[in-house]
XYZ file of C-alpha atoms in Angstrom:
125
model
C -32.569 -12.770 -2.619
C -29.193 -13.339 -0.996
C -26.216 -11.005 -1.518
C -22.537 -11.151 -0.587
C -21.467 -7.551 0.131
C -17.674 -7.131 0.115
C -15.564 -4.125 1.165
C -16.365 -0.702 2.606
C -14.082 -1.039 5.603
C -10.631 0.256 6.437
C -8.014 0.612 9.128
C -6.493 4.032 9.726
C -3.030 4.376 11.240
C -2.126 7.966 12.119
C 1.069 9.660 13.242
C 0.509 12.704 15.451
C 3.433 15.110 15.783
C 3.375 17.667 18.588
C 6.637 19.524 18.266
C 9.445 17.126 19.208
C 7.087 14.422 20.420
C 5.022 12.107 18.286
C 2.703 9.190 18.845
C 0.560 6.892 16.756
C -3.059 5.910 16.923
C -5.150 3.459 14.959
C -8.828 2.916 14.332
C -11.118 0.699 12.286
C -14.082 2.046 10.338
C -16.867 0.687 8.151
C -18.764 2.667 5.544
C -21.426 0.129 4.598
C -23.988 0.708 7.345
C -26.452 2.817 5.347
C -26.489 0.612 2.246
C -26.650 -2.587 4.314
C -29.584 -1.149 6.252
C -31.442 -0.265 3.035
C -30.869 -3.722 1.572
C -32.038 -5.461 4.728
C -35.124 -3.228 4.973
C -35.928 -4.428 1.457
C -35.971 -8.013 2.780
C -32.675 -8.865 1.103
C -30.521 -11.380 2.958
C -27.007 -9.892 3.104
C -23.742 -11.456 4.216
C -21.248 -8.653 4.885
C -17.542 -9.335 4.385
C -15.380 -6.353 5.432
C -12.284 -5.777 3.293
C -9.778 -7.261 5.741
C -11.801 -10.483 6.028
C -11.489 -11.194 2.285
C -7.851 -12.232 2.751
C -8.823 -15.130 5.000
C -12.475 -15.960 4.308
C -13.341 -15.295 0.675
C -14.937 -18.433 -0.817
C -12.511 -20.621 -2.779
C -15.074 -22.559 -4.817
C -17.777 -21.833 -7.355
C -20.181 -23.831 -5.185
C -19.606 -21.500 -2.233
C -20.414 -18.454 -4.380
C -23.422 -20.123 -6.009
C -25.527 -19.672 -2.860
C -25.621 -15.923 -3.632
C -27.870 -14.245 -6.173
C -25.470 -11.323 -6.428
C -22.095 -10.087 -5.239
C -21.523 -6.425 -4.391
C -17.906 -5.215 -4.406
C -17.414 -1.752 -2.935
C -14.186 0.215 -2.457
C -11.718 -2.651 -2.217
C -8.570 -3.124 -4.270
C -7.915 -6.124 -6.489
C -4.769 -7.072 -4.536
C -6.961 -7.970 -1.572
C -8.530 -10.682 -3.723
C -5.347 -11.719 -5.529
C -2.842 -11.698 -2.655
C -4.774 -13.450 0.081
C -2.872 -14.387 3.238
C -2.256 -18.000 2.210
C -0.693 -16.787 -1.048
C 1.210 -13.765 0.284
C 2.621 -15.275 3.478
C 2.770 -19.020 2.734
C 3.170 -18.977 -1.064
C 0.241 -21.396 -1.332
C -1.429 -21.567 -4.705
C -5.139 -20.982 -4.228
C -7.944 -20.357 -6.730
C -7.895 -16.909 -8.359
C -10.700 -15.083 -6.541
C -11.293 -12.647 -9.394
C -11.571 -15.521 -11.864
C -14.052 -17.206 -9.511
C -16.137 -14.019 -9.601
C -15.871 -13.823 -13.416
C -16.977 -17.456 -13.704
C -19.822 -16.794 -11.243
C -21.075 -13.940 -13.450
C -20.666 -16.032 -16.622
C -22.946 -18.625 -15.000
C -25.645 -15.995 -14.390
C -24.703 -14.540 -10.994
C -25.231 -10.821 -10.475
C -22.355 -8.407 -9.868
C -22.434 -4.784 -8.736
C -19.164 -2.878 -8.492
C -19.363 0.374 -6.548
C -16.368 2.576 -7.250
C -14.313 4.095 -4.497
C -10.805 5.268 -3.785
C -9.393 1.737 -4.109
C -11.658 0.441 -6.878
C -11.259 -0.240 -10.575
C -7.808 1.190 -11.426
C -6.436 0.930 -7.887
C -4.672 3.391 -5.635
C -1.280 3.078 -7.347
C -2.491 3.135 -10.957
């Protein structure tokens, strides 16, 4: 079995105020380690695509998704799929990633959506 696991990563940008002075710091984190480890221990072949990679590397064809038995989407907002870099910055028209996923499922592909802070209704809903 081969799975495409998408999401469970984030960048944090913090502002630290110490009286008059302030500074910023940033860090990157992933929350998929435990689940990825369990899947791999179960002899499941997993390709992991952190949330920020979706904007540049999500497959743009049904054929590219067809190599997976299932897609797992975990804690990632729909805008990441819909407003990929080529669309947002260059105004290029590219295939609708969510429609590609819907078509993939309609053709028999598996889909698991794991809810999180940015899932389903979105952060601004």
